[in-house]
Amino acid sequence: MKTSLLARWLLALSLGCAATLAAAAGYPDKPVKIIVSLPPGSGADTTARFLARHLSEKLGQPFLVDNRPGADSFIAARAVATAPADGYTMFVASNSPMVTNVAVFRQLPYDAVKDFQPLARIARFPMVLVVPANSPFKTLQDLVAAARLAPGKLNFGSGTATYRVALELLHERNQIKATAVPYKGTSAAMTDLAGGNIDYTMAEVSAVMPLVRGGKVRALAVAANERIKELPQVPTVGESGTPGYESYAWTGVFFPAGVPEPVLARASQAIKELMESDEAKAFITLQGGAVFYGAPQAFGEFQRAEIEKTRRIVKTANIGYED
């Protein structure tokens, strides 16, 4: 009797494995949705559309970008976290929903680690501090001096939690205070900055360059360890009186947790091959960033390390938790 039960259990297990392998072999056999938590024009959106086009060509099924901005990326992250773990929902996310929110908010409607399967780290973009084109501030030192004279008078836009943390850390390093103005996304913050409705903001380089080139905003400093070719005349934050300060936005791809290993492997390999191509390197460079590829396991380890680092920054900079 026991032998019969064991045989049936082994048969069921083998059939289940066979079904999983068959599904993976045919993956994808229908359109794949790529959810993005930021609006069109953001770095994550631009990256998602590049991935969608190439994965569609490589894997033979449409990969469709679905923008779901707002609520500090809660809407998009929750949608992915609760989606079926079958490989047909992806999340192209920045560090805001997957790292910074964990450190900043007391409660989240998703678990950034347990609810997701890291698929591939994609790219990294340095942040840039910008002001309106007609701003009286010509340098970061000018802005810091004005903020010290009138604590809290200047206001700054934060399109994501990551930008808020980056700016608050800059404030802490320079012992200044300013008033935060939250936005639903980077594009909205940049539009208001160009219109002179806020005094300054920080965003990744691909988001600021169109307005810099158009003469709508002025770059004061780059939050990288060296100057970048897109803005060769703009000093780093370190050169501008805040040594050791760096801040980057990165993008990566996640599945809901529990996606079958063969599906994960097939999708991961497709993205790896794409990100190692000259076309991908040229595309990311054109956006002002650099390819920052990481395989699933390495990406997961990186994410967890980034969460702990950001928690330390939040505590050091005395950034209050959000409800």
CSV table of C-alpha atoms in Angstrom, one decimal:
chain,number,residue,atom,x,y,z
A,1,MET,CA,0.0,0.0,0.0
A,2,LYS,CA,2.8,2.4,1.0
A,3,THR,CA,4.7,1.5,-2.2
A,4,SER,CA,1.6,2.3,-4.3
A,5,LEU,CA,1.1,5.7,-2.6
A,6,LEU,CA,4.8,6.5,-3.2
A,7,ALA,CA,4.6,5.5,-6.8
A,8,ARG,CA,1.5,7.7,-7.4
A,9,TRP,CA,3.3,10.6,-5.6
A,10,LEU,CA,6.4,10.2,-7.7
A,11,LEU,CA,4.3,10.0,-10.9
A,12,ALA,CA,2.4,13.2,-10.0
A,13,LEU,CA,5.7,14.9,-9.2
A,14,SER,CA,7.2,13.8,-12.5
A,15,LEU,CA,4.1,14.9,-14.4
A,16,GLY,CA,4.2,18.3,-12.7
A,17,CYS,CA,7.8,18.8,-13.5
A,18,ALA,CA,7.2,17.7,-17.1
A,19,ALA,CA,4.4,20.2,-17.4
A,20,THR,CA,6.6,23.0,-15.9
A,21,LEU,CA,9.4,22.2,-18.3
A,22,ALA,CA,7.0,22.1,-21.3
A,23,ALA,CA,5.6,25.5,-20.3
A,24,ALA,CA,9.1,26.9,-20.0
A,25,ALA,CA,10.1,25.5,-23.4
A,26,GLY,CA,7.2,27.3,-25.0
A,27,TYR,CA,7.7,30.5,-23.0
A,28,PRO,CA,6.4,32.9,-23.9
A,29,ASP,CA,3.4,31.8,-25.9
A,30,LYS,CA,1.3,34.9,-25.4
A,31,PRO,CA,2.0,38.7,-24.8
A,32,VAL,CA,4.0,39.7,-21.7
A,33,LYS,CA,3.1,42.8,-19.7
A,34,ILE,CA,5.9,45.0,-18.5
A,35,ILE,CA,4.7,47.3,-15.7
A,36,VAL,CA,6.5,50.5,-15.0
A,37,SER,CA,5.8,52.6,-11.9
A,38,LEU,CA,6.9,55.9,-13.5
A,39,PRO,CA,5.3,57.9,-16.4
A,40,PRO,CA,6.6,58.0,-20.0
A,41,GLY,CA,9.8,59.9,-20.3
A,42,SER,CA,11.4,58.6,-17.1
A,43,GLY,CA,14.6,56.5,-17.1
A,44,ALA,CA,12.7,53.3,-16.1
A,45,ASP,CA,10.1,53.9,-18.8
A,46,THR,CA,12.8,54.5,-21.5
A,47,THR,CA,14.6,51.3,-20.4
A,48,ALA,CA,11.4,49.3,-20.4
A,49,ARG,CA,10.5,50.3,-23.9
A,50,PHE,CA,14.0,49.4,-25.1
A,51,LEU,CA,13.7,46.0,-23.5
A,52,ALA,CA,10.2,45.5,-24.8
A,53,ARG,CA,11.2,46.0,-28.4
A,54,HIS,CA,14.2,43.7,-28.2
A,55,LEU,CA,12.6,41.0,-26.2
A,56,SER,CA,9.6,41.0,-28.6
A,57,GLU,CA,12.0,40.4,-31.4
A,58,LYS,CA,14.1,37.8,-29.6
A,59,LEU,CA,11.3,35.7,-28.0
A,60,GLY,CA,8.6,36.1,-30.6
A,61,GLN,CA,5.8,37.5,-28.5
A,62,PRO,CA,4.7,41.1,-27.8
A,63,PHE,CA,6.2,42.7,-24.7
A,64,LEU,CA,3.8,45.5,-23.8
A,65,VAL,CA,4.7,48.4,-21.5
A,66,ASP,CA,2.0,49.4,-19.0
A,67,ASN,CA,2.7,52.6,-17.1
A,68,ARG,CA,1.1,52.8,-13.7
A,69,PRO,CA,2.6,55.9,-12.0
A,70,GLY,CA,1.6,57.5,-8.7
A,71,ALA,CA,1.4,56.7,-5.0
A,72,ASP,CA,5.2,56.4,-4.6
A,73,SER,CA,5.1,53.4,-6.9
A,74,PHE,CA,2.8,51.5,-4.6
A,75,ILE,CA,0.2,51.0,-7.4
A,76,ALA,CA,2.6,49.4,-9.8
A,77,ALA,CA,4.6,47.3,-7.3
A,78,ARG,CA,1.4,45.9,-5.8
A,79,ALA,CA,0.1,45.0,-9.2
A,80,VAL,CA,3.2,43.0,-9.9
A,81,ALA,CA,3.4,41.4,-6.4
A,82,THR,CA,-0.2,40.1,-6.8
A,83,ALA,CA,0.1,39.0,-10.4
A,84,PRO,CA,0.3,35.3,-11.3
A,85,ALA,CA,3.8,33.9,-11.0
A,86,ASP,CA,3.8,32.6,-14.6
A,87,GLY,CA,6.4,34.9,-16.3
A,88,TYR,CA,3.8,37.0,-18.1
A,89,THR,CA,4.1,40.0,-15.8
A,90,MET,CA,7.4,41.8,-15.4
A,91,PHE,CA,8.3,44.9,-13.4
A,92,VAL,CA,10.9,47.3,-14.7
A,93,ALA,CA,11.6,49.3,-11.6
A,94,SER,CA,14.0,51.9,-10.2
A,95,ASN,CA,15.5,51.8,-6.8
A,96,SER,CA,12.6,53.8,-5.4
A,97,PRO,CA,10.0,51.0,-5.1
A,98,MET,CA,12.5,48.2,-4.5
A,99,VAL,CA,14.9,49.8,-2.1
A,100,THR,CA,14.1,53.4,-0.9
A,101,ASN,CA,10.4,52.8,-0.1
A,102,VAL,CA,11.5,50.0,2.3
A,103,ALA,CA,13.7,52.4,4.2
A,104,VAL,CA,11.3,55.5,4.1
A,105,PHE,CA,7.8,54.1,4.7
A,106,ARG,CA,6.5,52.5,7.9
A,107,GLN,CA,4.1,50.3,5.9
A,108,LEU,CA,4.1,49.1,2.3
A,109,PRO,CA,1.3,47.2,0.5
A,110,TYR,CA,4.0,44.8,-0.8
A,111,ASP,CA,7.2,43.2,0.4
A,112,ALA,CA,10.0,44.4,-1.8
A,113,VAL,CA,12.0,41.2,-1.2
A,114,LYS,CA,9.6,38.4,-0.5
A,115,ASP,CA,7.0,39.3,-3.1
A,116,PHE,CA,9.4,39.6,-6.0
A,117,GLN,CA,12.0,37.5,-7.9
A,118,PRO,CA,14.9,39.5,-9.2
A,119,LEU,CA,15.4,38.9,-12.9
A,120,ALA,CA,18.2,41.2,-14.1
A,121,ARG,CA,19.8,44.5,-13.0
A,122,ILE,CA,20.0,46.7,-16.1
A,123,ALA,CA,21.6,50.1,-15.9
A,124,ARG,CA,22.8,52.9,-13.6
A,125,PHE,CA,22.4,56.6,-14.0
A,126,PRO,CA,24.1,59.4,-12.1
A,127,MET,CA,21.8,62.0,-10.6
A,128,VAL,CA,22.0,65.7,-11.4
A,129,LEU,CA,21.1,68.7,-9.2
A,130,VAL,CA,19.1,71.2,-11.4
A,131,VAL,CA,17.5,74.6,-11.0
A,132,PRO,CA,15.3,76.8,-13.3
A,133,ALA,CA,17.2,78.5,-16.1
A,134,ASN,CA,16.5,81.9,-14.6
A,135,SER,CA,17.5,80.9,-11.1
A,136,PRO,CA,19.9,83.2,-9.2
A,137,PHE,CA,21.9,80.1,-8.2
A,138,LYS,CA,24.9,79.5,-10.5
A,139,THR,CA,26.6,76.9,-8.3
A,140,LEU,CA,25.7,74.4,-5.5
A,141,GLN,CA,27.6,76.7,-3.1
A,142,ASP,CA,25.2,79.6,-4.0
A,143,LEU,CA,22.2,77.4,-3.2
A,144,VAL,CA,23.7,76.2,0.1
A,145,ALA,CA,24.5,79.7,1.1
A,146,ALA,CA,20.9,80.9,0.4
A,147,ALA,CA,19.5,77.9,2.3
A,148,ARG,CA,21.6,78.7,5.3
A,149,LEU,CA,20.5,82.3,5.4
A,150,ALA,CA,16.8,81.3,5.4
A,151,PRO,CA,16.2,77.8,6.7
A,152,GLY,CA,13.1,76.2,5.1
A,153,LYS,CA,12.4,79.0,2.7
A,154,LEU,CA,13.7,77.3,-0.4
A,155,ASN,CA,11.6,74.4,-1.8
A,156,PHE,CA,12.7,71.3,-3.7
A,157,GLY,CA,10.8,68.8,-5.8
A,158,SER,CA,11.0,65.1,-5.3
A,159,GLY,CA,9.6,62.9,-8.1
A,160,THR,CA,10.4,59.7,-6.2
A,161,ALA,CA,11.4,58.6,-2.7
A,162,THR,CA,14.9,58.0,-4.0
A,163,TYR,CA,15.3,61.6,-5.1
A,164,ARG,CA,13.9,62.7,-1.7
A,165,VAL,CA,16.4,60.7,0.2
A,166,ALA,CA,19.3,61.8,-2.1
A,167,LEU,CA,18.4,65.5,-1.5
A,168,GLU,CA,17.8,65.1,2.2
A,169,LEU,CA,21.3,63.5,2.5
A,170,LEU,CA,22.7,66.5,0.6
A,171,HIS,CA,21.0,68.8,3.0
A,172,GLU,CA,22.3,66.9,6.0
A,173,ARG,CA,25.8,67.0,4.7
A,174,ASN,CA,25.6,70.7,4.2
A,175,GLN,CA,23.6,71.4,7.4
A,176,ILE,CA,20.7,73.1,5.6
A,177,LYS,CA,16.9,72.8,5.6
A,178,ALA,CA,14.4,73.2,2.7
A,179,THR,CA,10.8,72.4,2.1
A,180,ALA,CA,9.9,69.2,0.2
A,181,VAL,CA,7.3,69.4,-2.6
A,182,PRO,CA,6.3,65.8,-3.6
A,183,TYR,CA,5.3,64.8,-7.1
A,184,LYS,CA,3.8,61.7,-8.7
A,185,GLY,CA,6.8,61.3,-11.0
A,186,THR,CA,10.0,62.8,-12.3
A,187,SER,CA,8.4,64.3,-15.4
A,188,ALA,CA,6.0,66.4,-13.3
A,189,ALA,CA,8.7,67.6,-11.0
A,190,MET,CA,10.9,68.6,-13.9
A,191,THR,CA,8.0,70.4,-15.6
A,192,ASP,CA,7.3,72.5,-12.5
A,193,LEU,CA,11.0,73.2,-12.1
A,194,ALA,CA,11.2,74.5,-15.7
A,195,GLY,CA,8.2,76.7,-14.9
A,196,GLY,CA,9.9,78.2,-11.9
A,197,ASN,CA,7.4,76.7,-9.4
A,198,ILE,CA,10.1,75.1,-7.3
A,199,ASP,CA,13.7,76.1,-6.5
A,200,TYR,CA,15.6,72.9,-7.3
A,201,THR,CA,15.4,69.2,-7.7
A,202,MET,CA,17.5,66.2,-8.4
A,203,ALA,CA,16.9,63.5,-11.0
A,204,GLU,CA,18.8,61.0,-13.0
A,205,VAL,CA,20.7,62.3,-16.0
A,206,SER,CA,18.4,61.0,-18.8
A,207,ALA,CA,15.4,62.8,-17.2
A,208,VAL,CA,17.2,66.2,-17.0
A,209,MET,CA,19.1,66.4,-20.2
A,210,PRO,CA,16.2,67.3,-22.6
A,211,LEU,CA,15.4,70.3,-20.5
A,212,VAL,CA,19.1,71.2,-20.0
A,213,ARG,CA,19.6,71.1,-23.8
A,214,GLY,CA,16.5,73.1,-24.3
A,215,GLY,CA,17.7,75.8,-22.0
A,216,LYS,CA,14.8,75.3,-19.6
A,217,VAL,CA,16.8,74.3,-16.6
A,218,ARG,CA,20.4,74.6,-15.5
A,219,ALA,CA,22.6,71.8,-14.0
A,220,LEU,CA,24.5,72.8,-10.9
A,221,ALA,CA,26.3,69.6,-10.0
A,222,VAL,CA,26.5,65.9,-10.9
A,223,ALA,CA,26.2,63.4,-8.1
A,224,ALA,CA,28.9,61.0,-9.4
A,225,ASN,CA,32.5,60.3,-8.6
A,226,GLU,CA,33.6,62.1,-11.8
A,227,ARG,CA,32.2,64.5,-14.4
A,228,ILE,CA,30.1,63.0,-17.1
A,229,LYS,CA,30.5,63.5,-20.8
A,230,GLU,CA,26.9,64.8,-21.2
A,231,LEU,CA,27.7,67.7,-18.9
A,232,PRO,CA,31.5,68.2,-19.1
A,233,GLN,CA,31.5,71.7,-17.7
A,234,VAL,CA,29.3,70.8,-14.7
A,235,PRO,CA,31.3,69.9,-11.6
A,236,THR,CA,30.6,67.0,-9.3
A,237,VAL,CA,28.9,67.5,-6.0
A,238,GLY,CA,32.3,66.6,-4.4
A,239,GLU,CA,34.0,69.3,-6.4
A,240,SER,CA,31.3,71.7,-5.3
A,241,GLY,CA,32.1,71.4,-1.6
A,242,THR,CA,30.5,68.2,-0.5
A,243,PRO,CA,33.3,65.6,-0.8
A,244,GLY,CA,32.3,61.9,-1.0
A,245,TYR,CA,28.7,62.5,-2.0
A,246,GLU,CA,27.4,60.2,-4.8
A,247,SER,CA,23.9,59.2,-5.8
A,248,TYR,CA,22.7,57.1,-8.6
A,249,ALA,CA,19.4,55.8,-9.9
A,250,TRP,CA,19.4,52.2,-11.2
A,251,THR,CA,16.8,50.1,-13.0
A,252,GLY,CA,16.2,46.4,-12.9
A,253,VAL,CA,13.7,43.8,-13.9
A,254,PHE,CA,11.6,41.7,-11.5
A,255,PHE,CA,9.1,38.9,-11.7
A,256,PRO,CA,6.5,38.1,-9.1
A,257,ALA,CA,7.9,35.6,-6.6
A,258,GLY,CA,7.5,32.0,-7.4
A,259,VAL,CA,8.1,32.1,-11.2
A,260,PRO,CA,9.2,28.6,-12.4
A,261,GLU,CA,13.0,28.3,-12.6
A,262,PRO,CA,13.0,27.4,-16.3
A,263,VAL,CA,11.0,30.5,-17.1
A,264,LEU,CA,13.3,32.6,-15.0
A,265,ALA,CA,16.3,31.1,-16.7
A,266,ARG,CA,15.0,31.7,-20.2
A,267,ALA,CA,14.0,35.3,-19.6
A,268,SER,CA,17.2,36.0,-17.7
A,269,GLN,CA,19.4,34.6,-20.5
A,270,ALA,CA,17.5,36.7,-23.1
A,271,ILE,CA,18.1,39.9,-21.1
A,272,LYS,CA,21.7,39.0,-20.4
A,273,GLU,CA,22.4,38.6,-24.1
A,274,LEU,CA,20.7,41.9,-24.9
A,275,MET,CA,22.6,43.8,-22.2
A,276,GLU,CA,25.9,42.4,-23.4
A,277,SER,CA,25.3,43.7,-26.9
A,278,ASP,CA,26.9,46.8,-28.4
A,279,GLU,CA,23.4,48.2,-29.1
A,280,ALA,CA,22.4,48.1,-25.5
A,281,LYS,CA,25.6,49.7,-24.3
A,282,ALA,CA,25.2,52.4,-26.9
A,283,PHE,CA,21.6,53.0,-25.9
A,284,ILE,CA,22.2,53.2,-22.2
A,285,THR,CA,25.2,55.5,-22.8
A,286,LEU,CA,23.1,57.7,-24.9
A,287,GLN,CA,20.7,58.1,-22.0
A,288,GLY,CA,23.6,59.2,-19.8
A,289,GLY,CA,24.0,56.0,-17.9
A,290,ALA,CA,26.0,52.8,-18.0
A,291,VAL,CA,25.1,49.1,-18.4
A,292,PHE,CA,25.0,47.7,-14.8
A,293,TYR,CA,23.9,44.1,-15.5
A,294,GLY,CA,23.5,41.6,-12.7
A,295,ALA,CA,22.1,38.1,-12.9
A,296,PRO,CA,19.2,37.0,-10.7
A,297,GLN,CA,21.1,35.9,-7.6
A,298,ALA,CA,23.6,38.7,-7.7
A,299,PHE,CA,20.8,41.2,-8.3
A,300,GLY,CA,19.0,39.9,-5.3
A,301,GLU,CA,22.1,40.2,-3.1
A,302,PHE,CA,22.6,43.8,-4.4
A,303,GLN,CA,19.0,44.8,-3.7
A,304,ARG,CA,19.2,43.6,-0.1
A,305,ALA,CA,22.6,45.4,0.5
A,306,GLU,CA,21.1,48.6,-1.0
A,307,ILE,CA,18.1,48.4,1.4
A,308,GLU,CA,20.4,48.2,4.4
A,309,LYS,CA,22.6,51.0,3.1
A,310,THR,CA,19.6,53.2,2.4
A,311,ARG,CA,18.2,52.5,5.9
A,312,ARG,CA,21.5,53.8,7.3
A,313,ILE,CA,21.3,56.9,5.2
A,314,VAL,CA,17.7,57.6,6.3
A,315,LYS,CA,18.7,57.2,9.9
A,316,THR,CA,21.9,59.3,9.6
A,317,ALA,CA,20.1,62.1,7.7
A,318,ASN,CA,17.2,62.0,10.2
A,319,ILE,CA,14.6,61.6,7.5
A,320,GLY,CA,11.3,60.9,9.1
A,321,TYR,CA,9.3,57.8,8.2
A,322,GLU,CA,6.3,58.4,6.0
A,323,ASP,CA,2.9,56.8,7.0
